[in-house]
């Protein structure tokens, strides 16, 4: 399982409920043991690619995200302000924030929020919009993004002041024409941020600065974004020839990057109008793999694929899978060999992620690397999808319940054996270090710790009913309450999310309940035997009901439609994970994984 990822390299923090950040990908190479490869699910079958890959080699991974830090007073004030729904109250709160915390890192973000709020009130104050736009456009670039470009994008998206939007968009492109000057400005800004952080907390460990490769990628992504904005503005102004030129320049800078996918959506429309079928197919393929196609775009992809493949859709998914796999990224790992130290423990890693979460990419990659390094007997990975920062069609009631159990409110967040928590991810360039520092080192250490329980598991696969018998014994609780949990996981789900990830491994589809109110089976003594049946049809129905309701009744995104709902379950790719966990400390004592057999019974007898 590999991943092609969008390239928004500026952010390494978690996607929180109040916002979202960016991520970046880089091609990678990996070696895996035959044991691991045999134990893990394989990606969908490949087909011959329709077009050659245009992704150029990228630099090796360099850095991972820091652990989460406590919010500063200005960050808390900003978070509170942008949650306000009344436009006038929000404007007042944002202006007070700027007054109370001048010169801090949130001021630029607050200024942009003020502009967006004014745009929404445009019928009442077009002059205020113009004044605020001009004020922001004069500011220097923030985190590599042109302030003038931000203004142009806001005006263009609102469909107002398009002549001024074009002026700002052209200024943004001009500001991002010198890579050397851009890199020096970013280095200076990093040093200044470090100095500001040291003043707030002199004991904090300084962060490692981005390497040359990351700075180059930042420049490419920033210039691409500016060109895309210019193209969009020109298109709205009816200057299609100039728009197409700007969008093609953005696309060709790096066709694998997220801004290129945005450009590809509009370029596909131009190609369709011109009758260039194969060109349209290429652009739509890029956009599809980046999760940028709405239902209309997906219909266009199907239509042009038929036109170029003798009227048939056969092979479309295989083509997308092969293209994705061929341009995949990897974390370099070495197999945890047969002679490596073990104490009979199966470590449990739980990752909370989102298909629309760009900084989840580093964490996703890190755990994909972990599944290549460790066999299932050493590491059980459970992945829970959440609607953070965007709606995620793989979210289900069980993933939401587990997030509440751990009080997770941001992605990516992951736990190793329950009591080792990490918040934050970032670009794919940071995946290698994240894997080494936060995953591999922790898992290796846990594998030599003796388990505090024994877990046995039998699984019988019979149609849509998965019969499970789990036994927990030799539980050493020291008087603490413990629970035996059972998780039904789908080993591989294929879906192109907005962060560019297409293959999603070990997706938790349902957690077993001992009652409507209780997840898992409380163990009141030193041993416990549980019989449970997972009903696949019921799990599918529950997930679909949740997604249907979320489209209409969620309070964060308003009414919308998923481009594709992923509530269906492939019964041929299922495993069951059983684990014993302390209720208060959340520490996991032992676990076991068994693949659901096509027929008959599969078992792991435990220690």
Coordinates of C-alpha atoms in Angstrom, one line a residue:
X1 CA 0.0 0.0 0.0
X2 CA 1.5 3.3 -1.1
X3 CA 0.3 6.8 -1.2
X4 CA 0.4 9.7 -3.5
X5 CA 0.1 12.9 -1.5
X6 CA -0.7 16.5 -2.1
X7 CA 2.1 19.1 -1.8
X8 CA 1.2 21.8 0.6
X9 CA 4.4 21.8 2.7
X10 CA 4.0 24.7 5.0
X11 CA 2.3 23.2 8.0
X12 CA 3.3 20.4 10.4
X13 CA 0.6 20.8 13.0
X14 CA -2.6 18.9 13.5
X15 CA -5.8 19.6 11.7
X16 CA -8.0 21.0 14.5
X17 CA -11.7 21.4 14.6
X18 CA -11.2 25.2 14.0
X19 CA -9.1 24.9 10.9
X20 CA -6.9 23.0 8.6
X21 CA -3.3 22.9 7.3
X22 CA -1.2 21.6 4.4
X23 CA 1.0 18.7 3.5
X24 CA 3.5 17.5 1.0
X25 CA 4.6 14.3 -0.6
X26 CA 7.9 12.9 -1.9
X27 CA 8.6 9.6 -3.7
X28 CA 10.2 7.0 -1.5
X29 CA 11.7 3.5 -1.7
X30 CA 11.3 0.7 0.8
X31 CA 12.3 -2.9 1.6
X32 CA 9.9 -5.2 3.5
X33 CA 10.2 -8.7 4.8
X34 CA 8.5 -11.5 3.0
X35 CA 6.6 -12.2 6.2
X36 CA 5.3 -8.7 6.4
X37 CA 4.3 -8.6 2.7
X38 CA 2.5 -11.9 3.0
X39 CA 0.6 -10.8 6.0
X40 CA -0.6 -7.4 4.7
X41 CA -3.4 -6.7 2.2
X42 CA -2.2 -6.0 -1.3
X43 CA -3.4 -3.0 -3.3
X44 CA -6.0 -3.5 -6.1
X45 CA -4.9 -5.1 -9.3
X46 CA -2.9 -2.9 -11.7
X47 CA -3.6 -2.0 -15.3
X48 CA -1.4 -0.4 -17.9
X49 CA -1.1 3.3 -17.3
X50 CA -2.8 5.5 -19.9
X51 CA -0.2 8.3 -19.6
X52 CA 3.4 8.4 -18.4
X53 CA 4.0 9.7 -14.9
X54 CA 5.0 13.3 -14.9
X55 CA 6.1 13.4 -11.3
X56 CA 9.7 14.4 -10.8
X57 CA 11.9 12.9 -8.1
X58 CA 11.7 14.8 -4.8
X59 CA 14.2 15.1 -2.0
X60 CA 14.4 12.6 0.9
X61 CA 12.3 13.1 4.0
X62 CA 13.8 15.5 6.5
X63 CA 11.6 16.4 9.4
X64 CA 8.6 15.5 11.4
X65 CA 6.1 17.6 13.3
X66 CA 6.8 18.6 16.9
X67 CA 4.6 17.3 19.6
X68 CA 1.6 19.4 20.4
X69 CA 2.1 22.6 22.4
X70 CA -0.2 24.5 24.6
X71 CA -2.0 27.3 22.9
X72 CA -0.9 30.9 23.6
X73 CA -3.4 33.5 24.8
X74 CA -3.6 35.0 21.3
X75 CA -4.2 31.6 19.7
X76 CA -7.0 30.9 22.2
X77 CA -8.6 34.3 21.4
X78 CA -8.3 33.7 17.7
X79 CA -9.9 30.2 18.0
X80 CA -12.8 31.7 20.0
X81 CA -13.3 34.6 17.5
X82 CA -13.5 32.5 14.3
X83 CA -16.2 30.3 15.9
X84 CA -18.5 33.3 16.2
X85 CA -21.3 33.0 13.6
X86 CA -22.7 36.5 13.8
X87 CA -20.7 38.6 11.3
X88 CA -20.7 41.9 13.3
X89 CA -19.8 40.1 16.5
X90 CA -17.0 38.2 14.7
X91 CA -15.6 41.4 13.2
X92 CA -15.6 43.1 16.6
X93 CA -13.9 40.1 18.2
X94 CA -11.2 40.0 15.5
X95 CA -10.5 43.7 15.7
X96 CA -10.2 43.5 19.5
X97 CA -7.8 40.6 19.1
X98 CA -5.6 42.7 16.8
X99 CA -5.7 45.5 19.3
X100 CA -5.0 43.2 22.3
X101 CA -2.2 41.2 20.7
X102 CA -0.4 43.5 18.2
X103 CA 2.7 42.0 16.5
X104 CA 1.8 38.4 17.3
X105 CA 1.6 35.6 14.8
X106 CA -2.2 35.6 14.7
X107 CA -2.6 39.1 13.5
X108 CA -2.3 38.3 9.8
X109 CA -4.8 35.4 10.1
X110 CA -7.2 37.8 11.9
X111 CA -6.8 40.4 9.1
X112 CA -7.7 37.7 6.5
X113 CA -10.7 36.6 8.6
X114 CA -11.9 40.2 8.7
X115 CA -11.7 40.4 4.9
X116 CA -13.7 37.2 4.5
X117 CA -16.3 38.5 6.9
X118 CA -16.6 41.8 5.1
X119 CA -16.9 40.0 1.8
X120 CA -19.9 38.1 3.1
X121 CA -21.4 41.5 4.1
X122 CA -20.4 43.0 0.7
X123 CA -23.9 44.3 -0.1
X124 CA -23.7 46.5 2.9
X125 CA -20.1 47.7 2.7
X126 CA -18.2 47.3 -0.6
X127 CA -16.0 50.2 0.4
X128 CA -15.0 48.5 3.6
X129 CA -14.0 45.4 1.5
X130 CA -11.8 47.5 -0.8
X131 CA -10.1 49.2 2.2
X132 CA -9.5 45.9 4.0
X133 CA -8.2 44.3 0.8
X134 CA -5.8 47.1 0.1
X135 CA -4.6 46.9 3.7
X136 CA -3.8 43.2 3.6
X137 CA -2.3 43.3 0.1
X138 CA 0.4 45.7 1.3
X139 CA 1.6 43.2 3.9
X140 CA 4.7 41.0 3.2
X141 CA 4.1 37.3 2.4
X142 CA 3.0 35.2 5.3
X143 CA 4.3 31.6 5.6
X144 CA 5.4 31.8 2.0
X145 CA 1.9 32.9 0.7
X146 CA 1.5 36.3 -0.9
X147 CA -0.8 38.6 1.0
X148 CA -1.9 40.1 -2.4
X149 CA -2.6 36.5 -3.6
X150 CA -4.8 35.9 -0.5
X151 CA -6.8 39.0 -1.3
X152 CA -7.2 38.1 -5.0
X153 CA -8.4 34.6 -4.0
X154 CA -11.0 36.0 -1.5
X155 CA -12.4 38.5 -4.0
X156 CA -12.4 35.9 -6.8
X157 CA -14.2 33.3 -4.8
X158 CA -16.8 35.9 -3.8
X159 CA -17.2 37.0 -7.5
X160 CA -16.7 40.7 -6.6
X161 CA -14.2 43.4 -7.5
X162 CA -12.7 41.1 -10.2
X163 CA -10.6 43.9 -11.8
X164 CA -8.9 44.6 -8.5
X165 CA -8.6 40.9 -7.9
X166 CA -6.6 40.5 -11.2
X167 CA -4.3 43.4 -10.1
X168 CA -3.6 41.7 -6.8
X169 CA -3.2 38.3 -8.4
X170 CA -0.6 39.6 -10.9
X171 CA 1.2 41.3 -8.0
X172 CA 1.3 37.9 -6.2
X173 CA 2.9 36.2 -9.2
X174 CA 5.5 38.9 -9.5
X175 CA 6.3 38.7 -5.8
X176 CA 7.0 35.0 -6.2
X177 CA 9.3 35.2 -9.2
X178 CA 12.6 35.0 -7.4
X179 CA 13.2 31.7 -5.6
X180 CA 16.5 32.8 -3.9
X181 CA 14.8 35.9 -2.4
X182 CA 11.8 33.7 -1.3
X183 CA 14.1 31.2 0.5
X184 CA 16.0 33.9 2.3
X185 CA 12.8 35.5 3.4
X186 CA 11.6 32.2 4.8
X187 CA 14.8 31.5 6.6
X188 CA 14.6 34.9 8.2
X189 CA 11.0 34.4 9.2
X190 CA 11.9 31.0 10.8
X191 CA 14.6 32.6 12.9
X192 CA 12.2 35.3 14.0
X193 CA 9.5 32.8 15.0
X194 CA 12.1 30.8 17.0
X195 CA 13.1 33.9 18.8
X196 CA 9.5 34.8 19.6
X197 CA 8.9 31.2 20.9
X198 CA 12.0 31.3 23.1
X199 CA 10.8 34.5 24.7
X200 CA 7.5 32.8 25.6
X201 CA 9.1 29.7 26.8
X202 CA 12.9 29.8 27.4
X203 CA 12.9 26.1 28.3
X204 CA 11.4 24.9 25.0
X205 CA 13.6 22.9 22.7
X206 CA 14.4 24.8 19.5
X207 CA 12.9 23.3 16.4
X208 CA 15.0 22.1 13.5
X209 CA 14.7 24.5 10.5
X210 CA 13.5 23.2 7.2
X211 CA 16.1 21.9 4.8
X212 CA 16.9 23.3 1.3
X213 CA 14.7 20.7 -0.4
X214 CA 11.7 21.8 1.7
X215 CA 12.3 25.5 1.0
X216 CA 12.4 24.7 -2.7
X217 CA 9.1 22.8 -2.5
X218 CA 7.6 25.7 -0.5
X219 CA 8.5 28.1 -3.3
X220 CA 7.2 25.9 -6.0
X221 CA 3.9 25.4 -4.2
X222 CA 3.5 29.1 -3.4
X223 CA 4.2 30.2 -7.0
X224 CA 1.8 27.5 -8.3
X225 CA -0.9 28.7 -6.0
X226 CA -0.4 32.3 -7.1
X227 CA -0.6 31.3 -10.8
X228 CA -3.7 29.2 -10.1
X229 CA -5.4 32.2 -8.5
X230 CA -4.4 34.4 -11.4
X231 CA -5.9 31.8 -13.8
X232 CA -9.1 31.6 -11.9
X233 CA -9.5 35.4 -11.8
X234 CA -8.8 35.7 -15.5
X235 CA -11.3 33.0 -16.3
X236 CA -14.0 34.8 -14.3
X237 CA -13.1 37.9 -16.3
X238 CA -13.6 36.1 -19.6
X239 CA -9.9 36.2 -20.5
X240 CA -9.8 32.4 -21.2
X241 CA -6.6 32.5 -23.3
X242 CA -4.6 34.2 -20.6
X243 CA -6.2 32.0 -18.0
X244 CA -5.3 28.8 -19.7
X245 CA -1.7 30.0 -20.1
X246 CA -1.4 30.8 -16.4
X247 CA -3.0 27.5 -15.3
X248 CA -0.8 25.5 -17.6
X249 CA 2.3 27.1 -16.3
X250 CA 1.2 26.3 -12.7
X251 CA 0.4 22.7 -13.7
X252 CA 3.7 22.0 -15.4
X253 CA 5.8 23.3 -12.5
X254 CA 4.9 20.1 -10.6
X255 CA 1.9 18.1 -11.8
X256 CA 2.0 16.0 -8.6
X257 CA 1.3 19.0 -6.4
X258 CA -2.1 20.0 -5.0
X259 CA -2.2 23.4 -6.8
X260 CA -1.6 21.5 -10.1
X261 CA -4.7 19.4 -9.3
X262 CA -6.7 22.6 -8.8
X263 CA -5.4 23.9 -12.2
X264 CA -6.2 20.6 -13.8
X265 CA -9.9 20.9 -13.0
X266 CA -10.2 24.0 -15.1
X267 CA -7.8 22.9 -17.8
X268 CA -9.9 19.8 -18.2
X269 CA -12.9 22.0 -19.0
X270 CA -10.9 23.9 -21.6
X271 CA -9.8 20.6 -23.2
X272 CA -13.4 19.3 -23.3
X273 CA -14.5 22.5 -25.0
X274 CA -11.7 22.0 -27.6
X275 CA -12.5 18.4 -28.1
X276 CA -9.0 17.2 -26.9
X277 CA -10.2 13.9 -25.3
X278 CA -6.8 12.5 -24.2
X279 CA -5.7 15.8 -22.8
X280 CA -9.0 16.1 -20.9
X281 CA -8.5 12.5 -19.6
X282 CA -5.0 13.4 -18.3
X283 CA -6.1 16.4 -16.4
X284 CA -9.1 14.7 -14.9
X285 CA -6.9 11.8 -13.8
X286 CA -4.6 14.1 -12.0
X287 CA -7.6 15.9 -10.4
X288 CA -9.2 12.6 -9.4
X289 CA -6.2 11.2 -7.7
X290 CA -5.9 14.5 -5.7
X291 CA -9.5 14.2 -4.6
X292 CA -10.5 17.3 -6.4
X293 CA -13.4 16.1 -8.5
X294 CA -17.0 16.7 -7.6
X295 CA -19.9 14.6 -8.9
X296 CA -19.9 16.6 -12.2
X297 CA -16.1 16.0 -12.6
X298 CA -16.5 12.3 -11.9
X299 CA -19.1 12.1 -14.5
X300 CA -16.9 13.9 -17.0
X301 CA -14.1 11.4 -16.2
X302 CA -16.3 8.5 -16.8
X303 CA -17.6 10.0 -20.1
X304 CA -14.1 10.8 -21.5
X305 CA -12.7 7.4 -20.4
X306 CA -15.5 5.7 -22.4
X307 CA -14.8 7.8 -25.4
X308 CA -11.1 6.9 -25.3
X309 CA -11.7 3.2 -24.4
X310 CA -14.2 1.9 -27.0
X311 CA -17.3 2.9 -25.0
X312 CA -16.4 0.9 -21.9
X313 CA -15.5 1.8 -18.3
X314 CA -13.6 -1.4 -17.8
X315 CA -10.2 -0.7 -16.3
X316 CA -10.9 2.8 -15.1
X317 CA -10.4 2.1 -11.4
X318 CA -7.4 -0.1 -12.2
X319 CA -5.9 2.7 -14.2
X320 CA -6.3 5.1 -11.3
X321 CA -4.9 2.6 -8.9
X322 CA -1.8 1.8 -11.1
X323 CA -1.2 5.5 -11.7
X324 CA -1.4 6.2 -7.9
X325 CA 0.8 3.2 -7.1
X326 CA 3.4 4.2 -9.6
X327 CA 3.8 7.7 -8.2
X328 CA 3.5 6.6 -4.6
X329 CA 5.6 7.7 -1.7
X330 CA 7.2 5.6 1.0
X331 CA 9.0 5.7 4.3
X332 CA 12.2 3.7 4.2
X333 CA 12.0 0.9 6.7
X334 CA 14.0 -2.2 7.5
X335 CA 12.1 -5.4 8.5
X336 CA 11.8 -6.3 12.1
X337 CA 13.4 -9.6 11.6
X338 CA 12.8 -13.0 13.1
X339 CA 15.7 -12.6 15.4
X340 CA 14.6 -9.3 16.8
X341 CA 13.9 -9.1 20.6
X342 CA 10.3 -9.9 21.6
X343 CA 8.4 -10.7 24.8
X344 CA 5.3 -12.1 23.2
X345 CA 3.5 -8.7 23.0
X346 CA 1.4 -7.5 20.1
X347 CA 1.6 -3.7 20.2
X348 CA -1.5 -1.7 19.3
X349 CA -1.3 1.6 17.3
X350 CA -4.4 3.7 16.9
X351 CA -4.4 6.5 14.3
X352 CA -7.2 9.1 14.1
X353 CA -7.0 10.7 10.6
X354 CA -9.1 12.3 7.9
X355 CA -9.1 11.9 4.1
X356 CA -9.4 15.7 3.8
X357 CA -6.6 16.4 6.3
X358 CA -3.3 17.4 4.6
X359 CA -1.0 17.2 7.6
X360 CA -2.3 13.7 8.3
X361 CA -0.1 12.6 5.4
X362 CA 3.0 12.3 7.5
X363 CA 1.3 10.2 10.1
X364 CA -0.4 8.1 7.5
X365 CA 2.9 7.4 5.8
X366 CA 4.6 6.7 9.1
X367 CA 2.1 4.0 10.0
X368 CA 2.1 2.6 6.5
X369 CA 5.9 2.2 7.0
X370 CA 5.2 0.6 10.3
X371 CA 3.0 -2.0 8.6
X372 CA 5.8 -2.8 6.3
X373 CA 8.4 -3.1 9.1
X374 CA 6.3 -5.2 11.5
X375 CA 4.3 -8.3 11.0
X376 CA 0.7 -8.5 12.4
X377 CA 1.9 -10.6 15.3
X378 CA 4.1 -7.7 16.4
X379 CA 1.9 -4.7 15.5
X380 CA -1.9 -4.2 15.2
X381 CA -2.8 -1.0 13.5
X382 CA -6.3 0.5 13.9
X383 CA -7.3 3.5 11.8
X384 CA -10.3 5.7 12.7
X385 CA -11.6 8.2 10.2
X386 CA -13.1 11.5 11.4
X387 CA -14.8 14.5 9.8
X388 CA -11.7 16.7 10.6
X389 CA -11.1 19.1 9.0
X390 CA -13.4 18.1 6.2
X391 CA -16.2 15.5 5.9
X392 CA -14.8 12.0 5.5
X393 CA -16.9 9.3 3.9
X394 CA -15.2 6.5 5.9
X395 CA -16.3 8.0 9.2
X396 CA -18.8 5.8 11.2
X397 CA -20.3 5.7 14.6
X398 CA -17.6 3.5 16.0
X399 CA -14.8 5.9 14.9
X400 CA -16.6 8.8 16.5
X401 CA -17.1 6.8 19.7
X402 CA -13.4 5.9 19.9
X403 CA -12.5 9.6 19.4
X404 CA -14.6 10.5 22.4
X405 CA -13.0 7.8 24.5
X406 CA -9.6 9.3 24.0
X407 CA -10.9 13.0 23.9
X408 CA -9.5 13.4 20.4
X409 CA -10.4 16.8 18.8
X410 CA -7.8 17.0 16.1
X411 CA -6.2 15.0 13.3
X412 CA -3.7 13.4 13.1
X413 CA -3.6 12.0 16.6
X414 CA -2.2 8.6 17.4
X415 CA -1.8 6.3 20.4
X416 CA 0.6 3.4 20.9
X417 CA -0.6 0.9 23.4
X418 CA -3.1 3.4 24.5
X419 CA -1.0 5.5 26.9
X420 CA 1.6 7.0 24.4
X421 CA -0.2 9.9 22.7
X422 CA 1.1 12.1 19.9
X423 CA -0.7 15.0 18.2
X424 CA 0.5 16.5 14.9
X425 CA 1.7 15.4 11.5
X426 CA 2.8 17.4 8.5
X427 CA 4.3 17.1 5.1
X428 CA 5.4 13.8 3.6
X429 CA 9.0 15.2 3.9
X430 CA 8.5 14.8 7.6
X431 CA 7.2 11.3 7.6
X432 CA 10.5 9.6 7.8
X433 CA 11.5 11.4 11.0
X434 CA 8.1 11.1 12.5
X435 CA 8.3 7.3 11.9
X436 CA 11.7 7.0 13.4
X437 CA 11.1 9.3 16.4
X438 CA 7.5 8.7 17.3
X439 CA 6.6 5.2 15.9
X440 CA 9.5 2.9 15.4
X441 CA 11.3 3.8 18.6
X442 CA 8.2 3.4 20.7
X443 CA 7.0 0.2 19.1
X444 CA 10.5 -1.4 19.4
X445 CA 10.6 -0.5 23.0
X446 CA 7.1 -1.9 23.7
X447 CA 7.9 -5.2 21.9
X448 CA 10.4 -6.1 24.6
X449 CA 8.0 -5.4 27.4
X450 CA 6.1 -8.4 28.8
X451 CA 2.4 -8.3 28.2
X452 CA 0.1 -8.1 31.2
X453 CA -2.5 -10.4 29.8
X454 CA -3.0 -13.2 27.4
X455 CA -5.5 -12.9 24.5
X456 CA -6.8 -15.7 22.3
X457 CA -9.1 -15.2 19.3
X458 CA -11.1 -17.4 17.0
X459 CA -12.9 -16.0 14.0
X460 CA -15.4 -17.8 11.8
X461 CA -16.2 -16.2 8.4
X462 CA -19.6 -17.2 7.2
X463 CA -21.2 -14.8 4.7
X464 CA -22.1 -11.5 6.3
X465 CA -21.9 -12.8 9.8
X466 CA -18.5 -12.8 11.4
X467 CA -18.5 -15.0 14.5
X468 CA -15.9 -14.2 17.1
X469 CA -14.8 -16.0 20.3
X470 CA -12.2 -14.1 22.4
X471 CA -10.6 -15.1 25.6
X472 CA -8.6 -12.9 27.9
X473 CA -6.7 -14.5 30.8
X474 CA -3.7 -13.9 33.1
X475 CA -4.9 -10.3 33.4
X476 CA -2.6 -8.3 35.7
X477 CA -4.7 -5.3 36.6
X478 CA -3.4 -4.3 40.0
X479 CA -7.0 -3.6 40.9
X480 CA -7.8 -1.5 37.9
X481 CA -10.9 -2.1 35.8
X482 CA -10.2 -3.4 32.3
X483 CA -12.2 -4.0 29.1
X484 CA -11.8 -6.5 26.3
X485 CA -12.3 -4.7 23.0
X486 CA -13.1 -6.2 19.6
X487 CA -12.6 -4.3 16.3
X488 CA -13.7 -5.2 12.8
X489 CA -11.3 -3.7 10.4
X490 CA -11.2 -3.5 6.6
X491 CA -7.7 -4.1 5.4
X492 CA -7.8 -1.7 2.5
X493 CA -10.3 0.9 1.3
X494 CA -9.8 2.7 -2.0
X495 CA -10.9 6.3 -2.1
X496 CA -9.1 9.5 -3.3
X497 CA -9.5 12.0 -0.5
X498 CA -8.7 15.7 -0.7
X499 CA -5.3 15.2 0.8
X500 CA -4.4 12.9 -2.2
X501 CA -4.4 9.6 -0.3
X502 CA -6.1 6.8 -2.3
X503 CA -5.3 3.6 -0.4
X504 CA -6.5 3.6 3.2
X505 CA -5.4 0.6 5.3
X506 CA -6.9 -1.0 8.4
X507 CA -10.0 1.1 8.5
X508 CA -12.1 0.4 11.6
X509 CA -15.6 -0.4 10.5
X510 CA -17.2 -1.4 13.8
X511 CA -16.3 -1.8 17.5
X512 CA -18.2 -4.6 19.4
X513 CA -20.6 -3.6 22.2
X514 CA -21.7 -5.5 25.2
X515 CA -24.8 -3.2 25.4
X516 CA -26.2 -0.2 23.6
X517 CA -24.3 2.0 26.0
X518 CA -21.1 0.1 26.5
X519 CA -18.3 -0.4 24.0
X520 CA -16.3 -3.6 24.7
X521 CA -16.7 -6.2 27.4
X522 CA -15.8 -5.3 31.0
X523 CA -13.6 -7.9 32.6
X524 CA -14.4 -8.0 36.3
X525 CA -12.1 -10.9 37.1
X526 CA -8.7 -12.2 36.0
X527 CA -10.2 -13.8 32.9
X528 CA -13.0 -13.4 30.4
X529 CA -14.5 -15.3 27.5
X530 CA -16.7 -13.4 25.0
X531 CA -18.7 -14.6 22.0
X532 CA -19.7 -11.9 19.6
X533 CA -21.1 -11.7 16.0
X534 CA -20.2 -8.8 13.7
X535 CA -23.1 -8.3 11.3
X536 CA -21.6 -6.7 8.2
X537 CA -25.0 -5.7 6.8
X538 CA -25.7 -3.9 10.1
X539 CA -22.3 -2.2 10.1
X540 CA -22.9 -0.9 6.5
X541 CA -26.4 0.3 7.4
X542 CA -25.2 2.2 10.5
X543 CA -22.4 3.9 8.6
X544 CA -24.7 4.9 5.7
X545 CA -27.3 6.3 8.2
X546 CA -24.6 8.3 9.8
X547 CA -23.3 9.7 6.5
X548 CA -26.8 10.5 5.2
X549 CA -27.6 12.3 8.5
X550 CA -24.3 14.2 8.4
X551 CA -25.0 15.6 5.0
X552 CA -28.1 17.3 6.3
X553 CA -27.8 17.9 10.0
X554 CA -24.1 18.6 10.8
X555 CA -23.4 22.0 12.4
X556 CA -20.0 22.7 10.9
X557 CA -20.3 22.4 7.1
X558 CA -24.0 23.0 6.4
X559 CA -25.8 20.9 3.8
X560 CA -23.6 19.2 1.3
X561 CA -23.2 16.0 -0.6
X562 CA -20.3 13.5 -0.4
X563 CA -18.9 12.9 -3.9
X564 CA -18.8 9.3 -2.9
X565 CA -19.9 7.5 0.3
X566 CA -17.6 4.7 1.5
X567 CA -19.9 2.8 3.9
X568 CA -19.7 -0.4 1.9
X569 CA -17.5 -3.2 3.2
X570 CA -15.5 -5.7 1.2
X571 CA -16.0 -9.0 3.2
X572 CA -12.9 -10.5 1.5
X573 CA -10.6 -8.0 3.2
X574 CA -11.5 -8.1 6.9
X575 CA -9.6 -8.8 10.1
X576 CA -10.6 -8.8 13.7
X577 CA -8.4 -7.2 16.4
X578 CA -8.9 -8.1 20.1
X579 CA -7.2 -6.2 22.9
X580 CA -7.4 -5.7 26.6
X581 CA -7.2 -2.1 27.9
X582 CA -7.2 -0.5 31.3
X583 CA -10.2 1.8 31.6
X584 CA -8.6 4.7 33.5
X585 CA -5.0 4.8 32.3
X586 CA -6.0 3.6 28.7
X587 CA -2.9 1.3 28.8
X588 CA -3.3 -1.7 26.5
X589 CA -2.1 -4.9 28.1
X590 CA -2.1 -7.3 25.1
X591 CA -3.7 -7.8 21.7
X592 CA -4.1 -10.2 18.8
X593 CA -5.1 -9.9 15.1
X594 CA -6.8 -12.6 13.1
X595 CA -7.7 -12.4 9.4
X596 CA -11.3 -13.3 8.7
X597 CA -11.2 -16.5 6.6
X598 CA -13.3 -17.0 3.5
X599 CA -14.7 -20.1 5.2
X600 CA -14.1 -22.1 8.3
X601 CA -12.3 -20.9 11.4
X602 CA -9.1 -19.0 11.9
X603 CA -7.5 -18.6 15.3
X604 CA -4.6 -17.3 17.3
X605 CA -4.1 -19.2 20.5
X606 CA -2.3 -16.3 22.3
X607 CA 0.8 -16.9 24.4

